[in-house]
XYZ file of C-alpha atoms in Angstrom:
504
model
C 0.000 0.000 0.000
C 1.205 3.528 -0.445
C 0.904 5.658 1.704
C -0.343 9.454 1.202
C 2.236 12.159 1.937
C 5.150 9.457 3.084
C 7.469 10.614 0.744
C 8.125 14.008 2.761
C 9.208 12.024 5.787
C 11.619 9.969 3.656
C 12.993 13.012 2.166
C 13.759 13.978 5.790
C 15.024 11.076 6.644
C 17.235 10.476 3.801
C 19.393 14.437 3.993
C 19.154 14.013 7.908
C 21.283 10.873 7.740
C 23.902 12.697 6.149
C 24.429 15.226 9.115
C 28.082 14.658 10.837
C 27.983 14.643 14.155
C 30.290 17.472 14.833
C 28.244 19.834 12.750
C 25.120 18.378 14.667
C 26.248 19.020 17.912
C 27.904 22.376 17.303
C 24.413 23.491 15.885
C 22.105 22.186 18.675
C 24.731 24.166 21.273
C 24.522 27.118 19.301
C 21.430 28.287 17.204
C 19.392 25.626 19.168
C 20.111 26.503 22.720
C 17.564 29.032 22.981
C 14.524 29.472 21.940
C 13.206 31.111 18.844
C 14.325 34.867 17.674
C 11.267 36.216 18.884
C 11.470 35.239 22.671
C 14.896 36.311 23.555
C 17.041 39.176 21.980
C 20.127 39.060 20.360
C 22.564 39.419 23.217
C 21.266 35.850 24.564
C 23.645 33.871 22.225
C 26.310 31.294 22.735
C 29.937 32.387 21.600
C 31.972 29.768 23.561
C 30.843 26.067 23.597
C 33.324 23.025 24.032
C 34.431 20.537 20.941
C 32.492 17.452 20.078
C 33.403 14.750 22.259
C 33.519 16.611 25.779
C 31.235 15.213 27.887
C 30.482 16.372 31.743
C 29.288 13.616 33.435
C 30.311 10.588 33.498
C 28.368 7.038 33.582
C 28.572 3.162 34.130
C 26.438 0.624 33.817
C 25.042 0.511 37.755
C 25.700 4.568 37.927
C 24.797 7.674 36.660
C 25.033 10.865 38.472
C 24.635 14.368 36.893
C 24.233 17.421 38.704
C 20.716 18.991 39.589
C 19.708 22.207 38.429
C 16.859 24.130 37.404
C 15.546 25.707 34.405
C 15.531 29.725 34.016
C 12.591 30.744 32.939
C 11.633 33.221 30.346
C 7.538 34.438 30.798
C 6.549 35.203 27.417
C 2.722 36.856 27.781
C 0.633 33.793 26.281
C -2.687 35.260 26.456
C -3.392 38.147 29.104
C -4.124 35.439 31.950
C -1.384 33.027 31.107
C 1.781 33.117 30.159
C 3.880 30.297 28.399
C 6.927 29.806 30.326
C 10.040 28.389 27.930
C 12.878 27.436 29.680
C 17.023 27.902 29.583
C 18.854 24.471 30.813
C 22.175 24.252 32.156
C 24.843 24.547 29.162
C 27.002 21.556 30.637
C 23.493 19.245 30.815
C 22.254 20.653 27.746
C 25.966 19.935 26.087
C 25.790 16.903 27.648
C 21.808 15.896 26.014
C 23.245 16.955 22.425
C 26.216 14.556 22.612
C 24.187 11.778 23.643
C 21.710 12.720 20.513
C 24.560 13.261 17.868
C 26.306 10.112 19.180
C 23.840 8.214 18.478
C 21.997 10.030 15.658
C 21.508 6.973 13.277
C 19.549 4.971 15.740
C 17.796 8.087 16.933
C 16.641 8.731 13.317
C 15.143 5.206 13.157
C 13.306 5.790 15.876
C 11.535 8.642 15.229
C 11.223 7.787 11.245
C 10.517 3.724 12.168
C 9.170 1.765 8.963
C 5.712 0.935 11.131
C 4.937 4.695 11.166
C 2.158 5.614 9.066
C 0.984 8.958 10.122
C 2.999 11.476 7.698
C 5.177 13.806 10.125
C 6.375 17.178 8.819
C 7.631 18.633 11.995
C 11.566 18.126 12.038
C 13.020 20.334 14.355
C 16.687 20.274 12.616
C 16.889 22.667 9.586
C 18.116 20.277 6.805
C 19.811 21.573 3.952
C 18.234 20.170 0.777
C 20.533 22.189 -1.570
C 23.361 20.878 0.358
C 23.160 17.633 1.401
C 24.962 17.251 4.977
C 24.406 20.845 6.292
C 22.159 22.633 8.599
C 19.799 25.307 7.298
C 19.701 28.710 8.824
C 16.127 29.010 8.722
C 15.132 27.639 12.059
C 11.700 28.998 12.300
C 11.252 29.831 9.170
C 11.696 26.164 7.950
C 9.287 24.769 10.022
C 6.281 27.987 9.127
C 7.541 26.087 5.155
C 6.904 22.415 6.399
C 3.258 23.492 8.176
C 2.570 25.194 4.873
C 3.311 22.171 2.470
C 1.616 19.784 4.697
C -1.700 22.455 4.563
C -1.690 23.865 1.523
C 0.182 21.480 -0.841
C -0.100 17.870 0.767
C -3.398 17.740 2.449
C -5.017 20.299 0.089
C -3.902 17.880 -3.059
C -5.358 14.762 -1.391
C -8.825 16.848 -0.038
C -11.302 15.338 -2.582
C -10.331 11.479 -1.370
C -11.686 12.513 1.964
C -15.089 13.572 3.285
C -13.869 14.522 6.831
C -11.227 16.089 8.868
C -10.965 15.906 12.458
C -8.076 18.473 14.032
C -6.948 18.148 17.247
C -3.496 18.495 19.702
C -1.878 17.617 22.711
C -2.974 18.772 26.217
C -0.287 21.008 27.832
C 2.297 18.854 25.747
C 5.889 19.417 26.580
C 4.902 20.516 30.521
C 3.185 16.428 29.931
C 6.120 14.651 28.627
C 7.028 11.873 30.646
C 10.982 11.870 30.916
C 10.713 7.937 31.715
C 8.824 7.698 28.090
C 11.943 8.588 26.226
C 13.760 5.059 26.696
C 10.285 3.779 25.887
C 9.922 5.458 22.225
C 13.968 4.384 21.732
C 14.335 1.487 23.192
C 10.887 -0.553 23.987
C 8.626 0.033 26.631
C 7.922 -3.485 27.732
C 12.039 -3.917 27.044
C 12.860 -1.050 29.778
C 9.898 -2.129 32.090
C 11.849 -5.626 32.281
C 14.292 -6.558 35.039
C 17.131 -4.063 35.676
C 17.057 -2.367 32.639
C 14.994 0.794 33.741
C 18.654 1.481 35.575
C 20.985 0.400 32.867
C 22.711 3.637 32.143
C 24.693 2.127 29.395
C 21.197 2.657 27.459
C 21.119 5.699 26.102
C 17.311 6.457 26.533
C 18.054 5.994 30.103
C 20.614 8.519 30.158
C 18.630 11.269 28.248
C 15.470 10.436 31.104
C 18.060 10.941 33.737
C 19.230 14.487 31.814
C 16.354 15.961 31.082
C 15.354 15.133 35.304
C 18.363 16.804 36.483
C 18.035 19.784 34.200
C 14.438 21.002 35.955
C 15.598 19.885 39.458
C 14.684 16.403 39.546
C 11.311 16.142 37.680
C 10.101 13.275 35.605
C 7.081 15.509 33.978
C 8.174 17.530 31.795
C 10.978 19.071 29.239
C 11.447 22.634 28.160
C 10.086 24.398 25.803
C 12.839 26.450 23.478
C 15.876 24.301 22.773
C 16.331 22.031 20.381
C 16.932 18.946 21.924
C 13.456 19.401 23.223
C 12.128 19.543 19.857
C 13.798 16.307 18.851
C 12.973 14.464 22.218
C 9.314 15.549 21.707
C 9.398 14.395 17.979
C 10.673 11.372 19.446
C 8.197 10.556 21.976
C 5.104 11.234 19.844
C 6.850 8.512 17.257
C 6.579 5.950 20.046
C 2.585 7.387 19.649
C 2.800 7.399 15.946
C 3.976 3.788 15.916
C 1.285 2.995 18.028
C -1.264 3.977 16.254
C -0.072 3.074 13.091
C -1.050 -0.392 13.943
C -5.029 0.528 13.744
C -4.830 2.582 10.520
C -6.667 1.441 7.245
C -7.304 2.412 3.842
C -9.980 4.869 5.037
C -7.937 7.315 6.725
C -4.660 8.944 6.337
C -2.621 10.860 9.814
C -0.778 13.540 9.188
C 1.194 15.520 11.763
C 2.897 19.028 12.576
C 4.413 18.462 16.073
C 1.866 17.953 18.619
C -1.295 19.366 15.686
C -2.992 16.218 14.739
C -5.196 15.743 11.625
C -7.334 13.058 10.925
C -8.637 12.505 7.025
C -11.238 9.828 7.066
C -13.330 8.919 3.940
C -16.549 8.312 6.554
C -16.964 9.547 9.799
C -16.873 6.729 11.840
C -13.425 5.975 10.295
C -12.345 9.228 11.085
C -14.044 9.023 14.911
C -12.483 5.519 15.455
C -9.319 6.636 14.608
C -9.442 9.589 17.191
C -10.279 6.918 19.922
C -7.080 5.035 18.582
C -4.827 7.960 19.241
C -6.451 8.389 22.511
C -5.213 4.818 23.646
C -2.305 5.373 22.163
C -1.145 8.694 23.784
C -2.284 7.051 27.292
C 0.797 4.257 26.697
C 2.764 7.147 26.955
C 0.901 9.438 29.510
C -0.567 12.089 27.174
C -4.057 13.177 26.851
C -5.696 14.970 23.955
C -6.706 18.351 24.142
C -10.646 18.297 24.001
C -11.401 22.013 23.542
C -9.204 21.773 20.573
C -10.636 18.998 19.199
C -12.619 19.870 15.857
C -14.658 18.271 12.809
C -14.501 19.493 9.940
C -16.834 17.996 6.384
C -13.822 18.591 3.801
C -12.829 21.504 1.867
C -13.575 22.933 5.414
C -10.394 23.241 7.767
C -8.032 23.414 5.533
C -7.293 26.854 4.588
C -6.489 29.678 6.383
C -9.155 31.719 6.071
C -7.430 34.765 7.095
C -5.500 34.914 4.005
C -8.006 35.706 1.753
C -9.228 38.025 3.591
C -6.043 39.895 3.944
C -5.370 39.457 -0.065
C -8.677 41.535 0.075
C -7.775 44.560 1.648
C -4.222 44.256 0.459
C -4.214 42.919 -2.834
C -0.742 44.488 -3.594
C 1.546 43.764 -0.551
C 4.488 44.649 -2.000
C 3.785 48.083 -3.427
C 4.992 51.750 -1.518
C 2.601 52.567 1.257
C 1.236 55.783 1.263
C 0.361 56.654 4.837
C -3.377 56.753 4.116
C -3.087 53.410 2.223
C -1.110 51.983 5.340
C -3.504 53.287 8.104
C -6.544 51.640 6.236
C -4.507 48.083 5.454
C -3.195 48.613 9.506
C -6.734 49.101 10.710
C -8.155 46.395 8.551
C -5.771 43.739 9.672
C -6.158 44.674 13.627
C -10.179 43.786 13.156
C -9.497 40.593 11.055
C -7.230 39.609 14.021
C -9.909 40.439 16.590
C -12.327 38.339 14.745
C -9.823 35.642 14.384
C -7.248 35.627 16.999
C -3.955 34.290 17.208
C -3.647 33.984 13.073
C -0.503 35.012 11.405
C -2.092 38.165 9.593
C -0.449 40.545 11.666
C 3.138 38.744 10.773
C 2.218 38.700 7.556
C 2.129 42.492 7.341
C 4.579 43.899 9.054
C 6.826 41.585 6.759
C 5.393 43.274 3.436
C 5.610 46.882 4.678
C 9.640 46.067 4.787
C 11.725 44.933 1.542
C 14.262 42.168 1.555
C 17.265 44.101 2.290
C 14.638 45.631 5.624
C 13.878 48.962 4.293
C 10.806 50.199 5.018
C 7.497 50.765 2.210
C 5.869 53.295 4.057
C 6.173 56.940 3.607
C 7.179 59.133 6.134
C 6.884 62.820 7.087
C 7.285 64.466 10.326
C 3.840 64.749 10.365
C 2.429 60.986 10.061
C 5.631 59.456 11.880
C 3.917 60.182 15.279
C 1.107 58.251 13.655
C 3.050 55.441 12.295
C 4.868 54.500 15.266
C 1.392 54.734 17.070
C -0.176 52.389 14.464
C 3.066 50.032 14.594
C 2.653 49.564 18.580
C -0.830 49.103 17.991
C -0.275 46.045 16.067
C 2.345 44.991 18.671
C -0.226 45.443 21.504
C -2.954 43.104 19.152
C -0.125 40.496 19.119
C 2.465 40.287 21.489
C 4.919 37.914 19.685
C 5.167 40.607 16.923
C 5.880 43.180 19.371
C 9.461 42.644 18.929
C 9.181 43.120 14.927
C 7.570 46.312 15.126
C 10.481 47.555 17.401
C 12.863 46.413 15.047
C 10.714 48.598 12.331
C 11.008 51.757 14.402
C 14.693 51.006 14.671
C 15.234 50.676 10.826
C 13.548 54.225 10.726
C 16.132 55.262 13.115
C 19.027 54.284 10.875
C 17.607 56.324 7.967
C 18.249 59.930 7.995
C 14.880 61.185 8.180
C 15.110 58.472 11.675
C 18.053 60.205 13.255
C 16.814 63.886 12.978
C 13.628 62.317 14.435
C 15.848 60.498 17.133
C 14.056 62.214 20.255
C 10.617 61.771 18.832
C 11.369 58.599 18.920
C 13.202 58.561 22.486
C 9.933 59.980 23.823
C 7.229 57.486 22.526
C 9.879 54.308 23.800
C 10.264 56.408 27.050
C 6.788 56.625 27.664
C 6.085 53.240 26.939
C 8.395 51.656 29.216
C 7.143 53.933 32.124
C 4.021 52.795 31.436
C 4.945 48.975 31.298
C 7.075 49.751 34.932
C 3.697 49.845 36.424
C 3.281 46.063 36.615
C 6.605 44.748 35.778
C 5.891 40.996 36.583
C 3.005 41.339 34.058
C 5.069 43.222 31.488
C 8.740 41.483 31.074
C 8.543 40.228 28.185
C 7.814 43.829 26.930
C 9.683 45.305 29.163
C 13.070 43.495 28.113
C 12.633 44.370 24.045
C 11.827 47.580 24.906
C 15.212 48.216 27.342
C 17.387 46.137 24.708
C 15.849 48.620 21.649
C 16.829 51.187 23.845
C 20.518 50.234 24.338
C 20.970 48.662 21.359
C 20.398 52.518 19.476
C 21.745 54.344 22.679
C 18.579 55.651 23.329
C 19.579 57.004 26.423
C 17.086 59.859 27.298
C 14.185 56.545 27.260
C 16.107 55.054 30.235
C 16.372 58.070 32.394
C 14.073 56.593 34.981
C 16.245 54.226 37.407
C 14.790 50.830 37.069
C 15.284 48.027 39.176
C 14.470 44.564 37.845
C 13.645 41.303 39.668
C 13.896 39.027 36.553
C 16.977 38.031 35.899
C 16.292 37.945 31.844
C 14.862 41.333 31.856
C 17.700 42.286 34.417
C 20.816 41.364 32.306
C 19.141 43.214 29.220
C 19.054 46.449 31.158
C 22.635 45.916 33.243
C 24.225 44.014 29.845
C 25.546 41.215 31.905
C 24.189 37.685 32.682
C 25.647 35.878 35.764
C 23.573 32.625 35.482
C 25.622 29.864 34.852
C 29.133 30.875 35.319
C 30.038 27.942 36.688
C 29.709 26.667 32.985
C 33.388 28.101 31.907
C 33.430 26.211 28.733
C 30.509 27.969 27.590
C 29.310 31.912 27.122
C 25.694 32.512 26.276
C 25.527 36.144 26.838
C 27.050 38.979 24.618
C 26.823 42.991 25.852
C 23.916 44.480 23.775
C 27.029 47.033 22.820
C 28.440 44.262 21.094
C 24.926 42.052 19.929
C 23.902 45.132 18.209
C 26.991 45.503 15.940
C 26.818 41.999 15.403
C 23.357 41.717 13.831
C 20.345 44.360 13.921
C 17.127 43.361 15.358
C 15.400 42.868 12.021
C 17.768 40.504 10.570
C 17.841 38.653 14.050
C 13.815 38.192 13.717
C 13.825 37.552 10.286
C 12.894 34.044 10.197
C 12.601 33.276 6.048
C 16.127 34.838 5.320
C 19.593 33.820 6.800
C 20.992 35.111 8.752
């Protein structure tokens, strides 16, 4: 039988092999130690790490003892009651998790890619180079936004008219549920590992990736991180164990596809389609997961598919890419801050501020002294409708600040940052995630006029942004993961550091 969509996870598969594990490691140390561009500014970056080979902690058979820490956190404002809390890991442990992965990457691979898998994956964490076989991408983020597109819009789209229902659902609170005893299950077996001794063999590599992941948030068997890397790859890895599982109940009437922990179900009836949810119920419960009801959807095909917010956007902006007058961009603004009310949490608001900038991160929009009050109050706007592009819109305002119609506006601009972070002071614990762009825009363009307040910060994250120095982890003197914003800002501007569809 052939199976829909199964030649994009052989495609993986097959450049992924070809990875050395030198290059491997170095990467997940690196540009996968934290988490995305838009969570963290550029000063958080490693600049020291250790060759291949070094490992911190030693293990025997009977033994295996690394050191317990905890995670740092980083509070990035979810919705405005929750946050989602991704997490930095101690470099040595984290050093220590990528050698174990890149030592044995082969095996890892067949794991998570395992000839009984039927449901189509398209969530690779590790940006393969498909112009160049054996190197890493540079587009972290932006590789994976490609892979949720072609398994949307190109994949499942193609194979639509087959089906007659779709059923969408995820993962309940996944990495926070990840069971750090299930990874030697997905590599090595669960009733294997459940036998005898070997839940303590630490010769086993699963074993020694359960203990890691422990030790790194101080002793805890639920959960992993969210942000680095190896997360990524352990969580691809665990829901392969699930993938294999259900694999066994699948038939000709339904096809499983899969962007990390985003299932979709394509059945050709509806019971199919229903019986197969049940299946992936049972299955996730062998490994301690539970679906997400709330987010669990049906759909009677072409429905579900597309994103609707696209067409609307084409809509009011049916020519992206052309010079924005300031009435044309007010009206486009406006339009796209009430399609994102109606339909939270899209990427419409991404989507825009990345056409109102060219490729080399000039901006399209015209601007006088008169409408640049209103442009940078439009800008925040859109930051305020969606906090994750709150950083991109500072990075906007700082490209107008390296134009010379930006530096004889320099105060202007001083003021309205000035204000702003006043205004966020008033509930710092609610605000650091604002709070910290803010300060680093600020330094990063010596700014200094919006910084004349004295500020005192609890966080430690949004504390070595404003001092320039990070003292977690010094005990780590193999590794550096901090730069001075002095030095981050000559290095790369904040644009190009956000920029997640060009290298970098």
């Amino acid at each position: 039988m052939i199976i829909p969509f199964r030649s994009h996870a052989v495609k993986t598969a097959r450049f992924a092999k070809l990875l050395t594990r030198p290059k491997l490691y170095a990467w997940l140390v690196t540009k996968g130690y934290f988490p995305e561009p838009y969570v963290l500014p550029p000063c958080f970056a490693v600049t020291k790490f250790p060759k291949y080979g070094k490992r911190y902690f030693k293990h025997s058979k009977s033994s295996y003892k690394p050191k317990i820490t905890d995670l740092q956190d980083v509070h990035f404002p979810k919705t405005d009651l929750a946050d989602r809390t991704f997490g930095i890991m101690d470099p040595e442990i984290h050093s220590d998790i990528a050698h174990i992965i890149t030592s044995n990457w082969k095996h890892f691979l067949k794991s998570i890619f395992h000839t009984d898998i039927k449901v189509c994956c398209y969530s690779f964490p590790v940006p393969i180079d498909v112009r160049s076989p054996g190197d890493i991408g540079k587009l972290r983020s932006g590789r994976m936004i490609y892979e949720y597109i072609e398994m949307t819009e190109n994949d499942v789209a193609s194979e639509a008219y087959k089906y007659k229902v779709l059923i969408k659902t995820d993962i309940k609170n996944f990495y926070a549920s990840i069971y750090t005893h299930s990874i030697p299950w997905a590599l090595h077996g669960k009733r294997f590992i459940r036998k005898g001794a070997n839940r303590y063999d630490h010769s086993l590599y699963g074993n020694r990736l359960d203990k890691l992941f422990q030790n790194a948030n101080d002793g805890c068997t639920n959960g992993i991180p969210v942000g680095p890397v190896v997360s990524d790859l352990i969580s691809e890895l665990v829901l392969s164990g699930v993938d294999r599982l259900l694999s066994k109940s699948l038939d000709v009437d339904v096809t499983v596809v899969r962007f990390k922990d985003d299932y979709w179900i394509l059945g050709k009836t509806d019971d199919a389609a229903r019986n197969t949810l049940k299946e992936l119920q049972r299955s996730l419960k062998e490994y301690k997961l539970q679906l997400n009801e709330e987010k669990t959807k049906v759909y009677e095909l072409p429905d579900g598919i597309f994103r609707r917010w696209v067409s609307e956007y084409h809509a009011i902006n049916p020519n992206p890419k052309r010079f924005y007058s300031f009435k044309r961009f007010k009206e486009v603004c406006l339009s796209v801050i009430n399609i994102d009310r109606k339909d939270p949490g899209t990427g419409i608001i991404d989507r825009f501020l990345s056409d109102i900038t060219t490729r080399h991160h000039k901006l399209r929009v015209e601007l006088s002294k008169k409408t640049l009050p209103k442009v940078i109050s439009l800008l925040l706007m859109l930051g305020k409708a969606r906090v994750k592009a709150f950083p991109r819109v500072l990075a906007i305002i700082e490209q107008i600040l390296k134009t010379p119609f930006g530096f004889h506006h320099e105060e202007d601009i001083a003021s309205y940052l000035g204000s702003l972070l006043a205004e966020l002071c008033r509930r710092k614990s609610d605000n650091r995630y604002l709070i910290m762009w803010v300060v680093y825009f600020a330094r990063a363009n010596k700014l200094h006029s919006a910084l004349k307040g004295r500020y005192k910060f609890v966080d430690p994250i949004v504390r070595a942004t404003y001092t320039s120095r990070f003292n977690l982890f010094k005990s780590a003197s193999d590794f550096s993961v901090f730069e001075s914003v002095a030095k981050s800002s000559k290095r790369i501007t904040m644009l190009k550091h956000l920029d997640v569809f060009r290298p970098q």
